[in-house]
Coordinates of C-alpha atoms in Angstrom, one line a residue:
X1 CA 71.5 -60.2 -33.2
X2 CA 68.1 -58.8 -34.3
X3 CA 67.9 -55.1 -33.9
X4 CA 64.7 -53.0 -33.5
X5 CA 63.7 -50.4 -36.1
X6 CA 66.1 -47.5 -36.4
X7 CA 64.8 -43.9 -36.9
X8 CA 67.1 -41.5 -38.6
X9 CA 66.2 -37.7 -38.5
X10 CA 67.9 -35.4 -40.9
X11 CA 67.5 -32.1 -42.7
X12 CA 70.2 -30.4 -44.9
X13 CA 73.6 -31.7 -43.8
X14 CA 74.7 -34.3 -46.4
X15 CA 78.2 -34.6 -44.9
X16 CA 76.8 -35.5 -41.5
X17 CA 74.3 -38.0 -43.0
X18 CA 77.1 -39.6 -45.1
X19 CA 79.2 -40.2 -41.9
X20 CA 76.2 -41.7 -40.1
X21 CA 75.4 -44.0 -43.0
X22 CA 79.1 -45.1 -43.1
X23 CA 78.7 -46.2 -39.4
X24 CA 75.4 -47.9 -40.0
X25 CA 76.7 -49.9 -42.9
X26 CA 78.8 -51.9 -40.5
X27 CA 75.8 -52.5 -38.2
X28 CA 73.2 -53.2 -40.9
X29 CA 70.0 -52.3 -39.1
X30 CA 67.2 -54.2 -40.8
X31 CA 64.6 -51.4 -40.8
X32 CA 65.1 -47.7 -41.4
X33 CA 62.5 -45.1 -40.6
X34 CA 63.7 -41.9 -42.4
X35 CA 62.3 -38.5 -41.3
X36 CA 63.3 -35.3 -43.1
X37 CA 62.0 -31.8 -42.6
X38 CA 61.1 -29.8 -45.7
X39 CA 63.5 -27.2 -47.1
X40 CA 63.3 -23.5 -46.5
X41 CA 61.7 -22.4 -49.8
X42 CA 63.5 -19.1 -49.8
X43 CA 66.9 -20.7 -50.0
X44 CA 68.0 -22.5 -53.2
X45 CA 71.0 -23.9 -51.4
X46 CA 68.7 -25.4 -48.7
X47 CA 66.5 -27.0 -51.4
X48 CA 69.6 -28.5 -53.0
X49 CA 71.1 -29.8 -49.7
X50 CA 67.7 -31.3 -48.6
X51 CA 67.4 -33.1 -52.0
X52 CA 71.0 -34.4 -51.7
X53 CA 70.2 -35.8 -48.2
X54 CA 67.0 -37.5 -49.3
X55 CA 68.7 -39.1 -52.3
X56 CA 71.5 -40.4 -50.1
X57 CA 69.1 -41.6 -47.4
X58 CA 66.9 -43.6 -49.8
X59 CA 69.8 -45.8 -50.8
X60 CA 71.6 -47.5 -47.9
X61 CA 74.5 -49.8 -48.9
X62 CA 73.1 -52.8 -47.0
X63 CA 69.8 -54.7 -47.5
X64 CA 67.0 -53.3 -45.3
X65 CA 63.4 -52.1 -45.3
X66 CA 63.1 -48.4 -45.8
X67 CA 60.2 -46.3 -44.7
X68 CA 60.1 -42.5 -45.4
X69 CA 58.4 -39.4 -44.0
X70 CA 59.8 -36.6 -46.1
X71 CA 58.0 -33.3 -45.5
X72 CA 57.3 -30.9 -48.4
X73 CA 56.9 -27.9 -46.1
X74 CA 59.4 -26.7 -43.5
X75 CA 58.2 -27.4 -40.0
X76 CA 61.2 -26.6 -37.8
X77 CA 62.9 -28.9 -35.4
X78 CA 60.2 -29.2 -32.8
X79 CA 57.3 -30.1 -35.1
X80 CA 59.4 -32.2 -37.5
X81 CA 60.9 -34.4 -34.7
X82 CA 57.9 -34.7 -32.4
X83 CA 55.6 -35.6 -35.2
X84 CA 58.2 -37.8 -36.7
X85 CA 58.6 -39.7 -33.5
X86 CA 54.8 -40.3 -33.3
X87 CA 54.9 -41.6 -36.9
X88 CA 57.7 -44.0 -36.1
X89 CA 55.9 -45.4 -33.0
X90 CA 52.7 -45.8 -34.9
X91 CA 54.5 -48.5 -36.8
X92 CA 56.8 -50.1 -34.2
X93 CA 56.7 -50.6 -30.4
X94 CA 60.3 -49.7 -29.9
X95 CA 63.1 -48.1 -31.8
X96 CA 66.7 -46.7 -31.8
X97 CA 66.7 -43.0 -32.6
X98 CA 69.5 -41.1 -34.3
X99 CA 69.9 -37.6 -35.7
X100 CA 72.2 -37.2 -38.6
X101 CA 75.1 -36.0 -36.4
X102 CA 75.0 -38.9 -33.9
X103 CA 77.5 -41.6 -34.9
X104 CA 76.7 -44.9 -33.0
X105 CA 78.9 -47.9 -32.3
X106 CA 77.7 -51.5 -32.8
X107 CA 78.0 -51.8 -29.0
X108 CA 75.3 -49.1 -28.7
X109 CA 72.9 -51.2 -30.9
X110 CA 73.5 -54.3 -28.8
X111 CA 73.3 -52.3 -25.5
X112 CA 70.0 -50.6 -26.5
X113 CA 68.4 -53.7 -28.0
X114 CA 69.1 -55.8 -24.8
X115 CA 67.7 -53.1 -22.5
X116 CA 64.7 -52.3 -24.7
X117 CA 63.8 -56.0 -24.1
X118 CA 64.7 -56.0 -20.4
X119 CA 62.7 -52.9 -19.5
X120 CA 59.9 -53.2 -22.0
X121 CA 57.2 -53.4 -19.2
X122 CA 59.0 -51.1 -16.7
X123 CA 57.0 -47.9 -17.2
X124 CA 59.2 -45.6 -15.1
X125 CA 62.2 -46.1 -17.5
X126 CA 61.5 -43.8 -20.4
X127 CA 64.8 -43.7 -22.4
X128 CA 68.0 -45.6 -23.1
X129 CA 70.8 -43.2 -24.0
X130 CA 74.0 -44.0 -25.8
X131 CA 75.9 -40.9 -24.5
X132 CA 78.1 -40.7 -21.4
X133 CA 79.4 -37.2 -20.9
X134 CA 79.4 -36.6 -17.1
X135 CA 82.7 -38.4 -16.3
X136 CA 85.4 -40.5 -17.9
X137 CA 84.3 -43.8 -19.2
X138 CA 84.2 -46.6 -16.6
X139 CA 86.6 -49.2 -17.9
X140 CA 87.3 -50.9 -14.6
X141 CA 84.2 -53.1 -14.6
X142 CA 81.3 -52.7 -12.3
X143 CA 77.8 -51.8 -13.4
X144 CA 77.3 -51.3 -17.2
X145 CA 74.9 -48.3 -16.7
X146 CA 73.3 -46.0 -14.2
X147 CA 70.0 -44.2 -14.0
X148 CA 69.4 -40.5 -14.5
X149 CA 66.5 -38.1 -14.0
X150 CA 67.7 -36.2 -17.1
X151 CA 67.2 -37.0 -20.8
X152 CA 70.2 -37.6 -23.0
X153 CA 69.0 -37.8 -26.6
X154 CA 72.0 -37.6 -28.8
X155 CA 71.6 -41.2 -29.8
X156 CA 68.9 -43.0 -27.8
X157 CA 66.2 -45.7 -27.8
X158 CA 62.7 -45.9 -26.4
X159 CA 59.3 -47.4 -26.6
X160 CA 56.0 -46.3 -28.0
X161 CA 54.6 -46.4 -24.4
X162 CA 57.1 -43.6 -23.5
X163 CA 56.5 -41.4 -26.6
X164 CA 52.8 -41.5 -27.4
X165 CA 51.7 -39.9 -24.1
X166 CA 54.2 -37.0 -24.3
X167 CA 52.5 -33.5 -24.3
X168 CA 54.9 -31.7 -26.8
X169 CA 53.1 -28.4 -26.1
X170 CA 53.7 -28.7 -22.3
X171 CA 50.2 -27.6 -21.5
X172 CA 50.5 -28.2 -17.8
X173 CA 53.6 -26.0 -17.3
X174 CA 51.7 -22.7 -16.8
X175 CA 49.5 -24.2 -14.0
X176 CA 52.5 -25.8 -12.3
X177 CA 55.0 -23.0 -12.7
X178 CA 54.4 -21.2 -9.4
X179 CA 53.2 -24.1 -7.3
X180 CA 56.5 -25.3 -6.0
X181 CA 56.4 -28.4 -8.0
X182 CA 59.7 -27.9 -9.8
X183 CA 61.4 -27.0 -6.5
X184 CA 60.2 -30.4 -5.1
X185 CA 61.5 -32.2 -8.2
X186 CA 65.0 -30.5 -8.4
X187 CA 65.7 -29.2 -5.0
X188 CA 68.4 -26.7 -6.0
X189 CA 67.3 -23.1 -6.5
X190 CA 69.8 -22.6 -9.4
X191 CA 68.5 -25.7 -11.2
X192 CA 64.9 -24.4 -10.7
X193 CA 65.7 -21.0 -12.1
X194 CA 67.3 -22.5 -15.2
X195 CA 64.6 -25.0 -15.9
X196 CA 61.9 -22.4 -15.3
X197 CA 63.6 -20.2 -17.9
X198 CA 63.8 -23.2 -20.3
X199 CA 60.2 -24.2 -19.9
X200 CA 58.9 -20.6 -20.2
X201 CA 60.8 -20.4 -23.6
X202 CA 59.3 -23.7 -24.7
X203 CA 55.7 -22.6 -24.1
X204 CA 56.5 -19.3 -25.8
X205 CA 57.5 -21.0 -29.1
X206 CA 61.2 -22.1 -28.7
X207 CA 62.0 -24.4 -31.7
X208 CA 63.2 -27.4 -29.6
X209 CA 61.7 -30.8 -28.9
X210 CA 63.9 -32.5 -26.3
X211 CA 63.0 -30.2 -23.4
X212 CA 59.4 -31.4 -23.7
X213 CA 60.8 -34.9 -23.0
X214 CA 62.6 -33.5 -20.0
X215 CA 59.3 -31.9 -18.7
X216 CA 57.6 -35.3 -19.2
X217 CA 60.4 -37.1 -17.3
X218 CA 60.1 -34.6 -14.4
X219 CA 56.3 -34.9 -14.3
X220 CA 56.3 -38.7 -14.2
X221 CA 59.4 -39.3 -12.1
X222 CA 60.9 -41.0 -15.1
X223 CA 64.4 -42.5 -15.6
X224 CA 66.9 -42.5 -18.4
X225 CA 69.5 -45.3 -18.7
X226 CA 73.0 -43.9 -19.2
X227 CA 75.9 -46.3 -20.3
X228 CA 79.1 -46.5 -18.2
X229 CA 81.0 -45.8 -21.4
X230 CA 80.2 -43.4 -24.2
X231 CA 78.7 -45.3 -27.2
X232 CA 77.6 -42.5 -29.5
X233 CA 79.8 -39.7 -30.9
X234 CA 78.2 -36.4 -31.7
X235 CA 79.7 -34.6 -34.7
X236 CA 77.2 -31.8 -34.9
X237 CA 78.4 -29.1 -32.6
X238 CA 79.1 -26.5 -35.3
X239 CA 77.4 -23.6 -37.1
X240 CA 75.3 -26.0 -39.2
X241 CA 73.3 -27.1 -36.2
X242 CA 69.9 -25.8 -35.2
X243 CA 70.7 -25.5 -31.5
X244 CA 74.0 -27.1 -30.6
X245 CA 76.1 -24.5 -32.4
X246 CA 78.8 -24.1 -29.7
X247 CA 81.8 -26.4 -29.4
X248 CA 82.1 -27.7 -25.9
X249 CA 85.5 -29.4 -25.1
X250 CA 85.0 -32.8 -23.4
X251 CA 81.4 -33.0 -24.6
X252 CA 81.4 -32.2 -28.3
X253 CA 84.6 -34.3 -28.9
X254 CA 83.7 -37.3 -26.6
X255 CA 84.9 -40.4 -28.4
X256 CA 83.3 -43.8 -28.5
X257 CA 84.3 -46.4 -25.9
X258 CA 83.9 -50.2 -25.7
X259 CA 81.0 -51.8 -23.7
X260 CA 81.7 -55.1 -22.0
X261 CA 79.2 -57.8 -22.5
X262 CA 77.3 -59.5 -20.9
X263 CA 75.9 -56.4 -19.2
X264 CA 76.2 -56.0 -15.5
X265 CA 72.9 -54.6 -14.3
X266 CA 72.5 -52.3 -11.3
X267 CA 70.8 -53.7 -8.2
X268 CA 68.6 -50.6 -7.7
X269 CA 66.7 -48.5 -10.2
X270 CA 67.3 -45.1 -8.6
X271 CA 68.9 -42.0 -10.2
X272 CA 72.6 -41.4 -9.5
X273 CA 72.4 -38.0 -7.8
X274 CA 76.1 -37.2 -8.2
X275 CA 76.1 -38.0 -11.9
X276 CA 72.9 -35.9 -12.3
X277 CA 74.6 -32.9 -10.6
X278 CA 77.5 -33.3 -13.0
X279 CA 75.1 -33.3 -15.9
X280 CA 73.3 -30.2 -14.6
X281 CA 76.7 -28.4 -14.4
X282 CA 78.0 -29.6 -17.7
X283 CA 75.0 -29.0 -20.1
X284 CA 72.2 -27.2 -18.3
X285 CA 72.3 -24.5 -15.6
X286 CA 76.1 -24.7 -15.1
X287 CA 76.7 -24.2 -18.8
X288 CA 74.5 -21.1 -18.9
X289 CA 76.3 -19.8 -15.7
X290 CA 79.7 -20.2 -17.3
X291 CA 78.6 -18.4 -20.5
X292 CA 77.3 -15.5 -18.3
X293 CA 80.6 -15.4 -16.4
X294 CA 82.5 -15.2 -19.7
X295 CA 80.3 -12.4 -21.0
X296 CA 80.7 -10.4 -17.7
X297 CA 84.5 -10.9 -17.9
X298 CA 84.5 -9.5 -21.5
X299 CA 82.4 -6.5 -20.5
X300 CA 84.7 -5.8 -17.5
X301 CA 87.8 -6.1 -19.7
X302 CA 86.4 -3.7 -22.3
X303 CA 85.6 -1.2 -19.6
X304 CA 89.0 -1.5 -18.1
X305 CA 90.7 -1.0 -21.5
X306 CA 88.7 2.1 -22.1
X307 CA 89.9 3.4 -18.7

């Protein structure tokens, strides 16, 4: 099977990149777009690790075309990834996208490739994810994937038509913030409070890129395809990560499943509300709520111990 271009984003974690390349060696994607942020010049260790990653990335163990965008200066996650995505899609109309800690299966490449072709002209569908974290894998048959209003970008695929129009600075958020727009999109006041907090942080300089995709999805009533079984393992929930530094049981350690082919497509392209509520609880407002509860419990325990 012919796979689309594969974009690999990395920075300074040679152990993670080595694990990703080991997985890709069995898949043998024909074109690699390699994007690396520049090292922090104040850290000799960072310079060394970035150089090691670049040397590794340049030399895949299988025959393929390699295109590189290696930054000299350190941009941070938001600018490095958003600009890198625009660079990738200036050269190819569709691609599979992996960060260095996202370990894909061959099934993910086949799954993403088939659906990139199937939904190429379906403007409402913005992303194809390889991650299933809201529930146990569906191994009993049925539909091969469902639709979500949320973005899942730890191993995903998309088209230039979905990426090129994204406003990475979220310029419309300040004018929409107090209009009730987000209430109409999400419905639940707890969800609205969480995403208002997130979007406020984004326009105030948060070094993240994926929330801009979420904003774009909400604005355009977009959809993300989510597989019925998990097809990408994330090995990056540790202290070396930029944002995902906290280990989350059941999410961080979610193993890869097996997708059945041929794919069984859903009859209706509408978001699965129950699955989206589970995602909101697991990785968005519910996750923050649980962290606050734990913090309050610790404070209460310390006060009780002091008498």
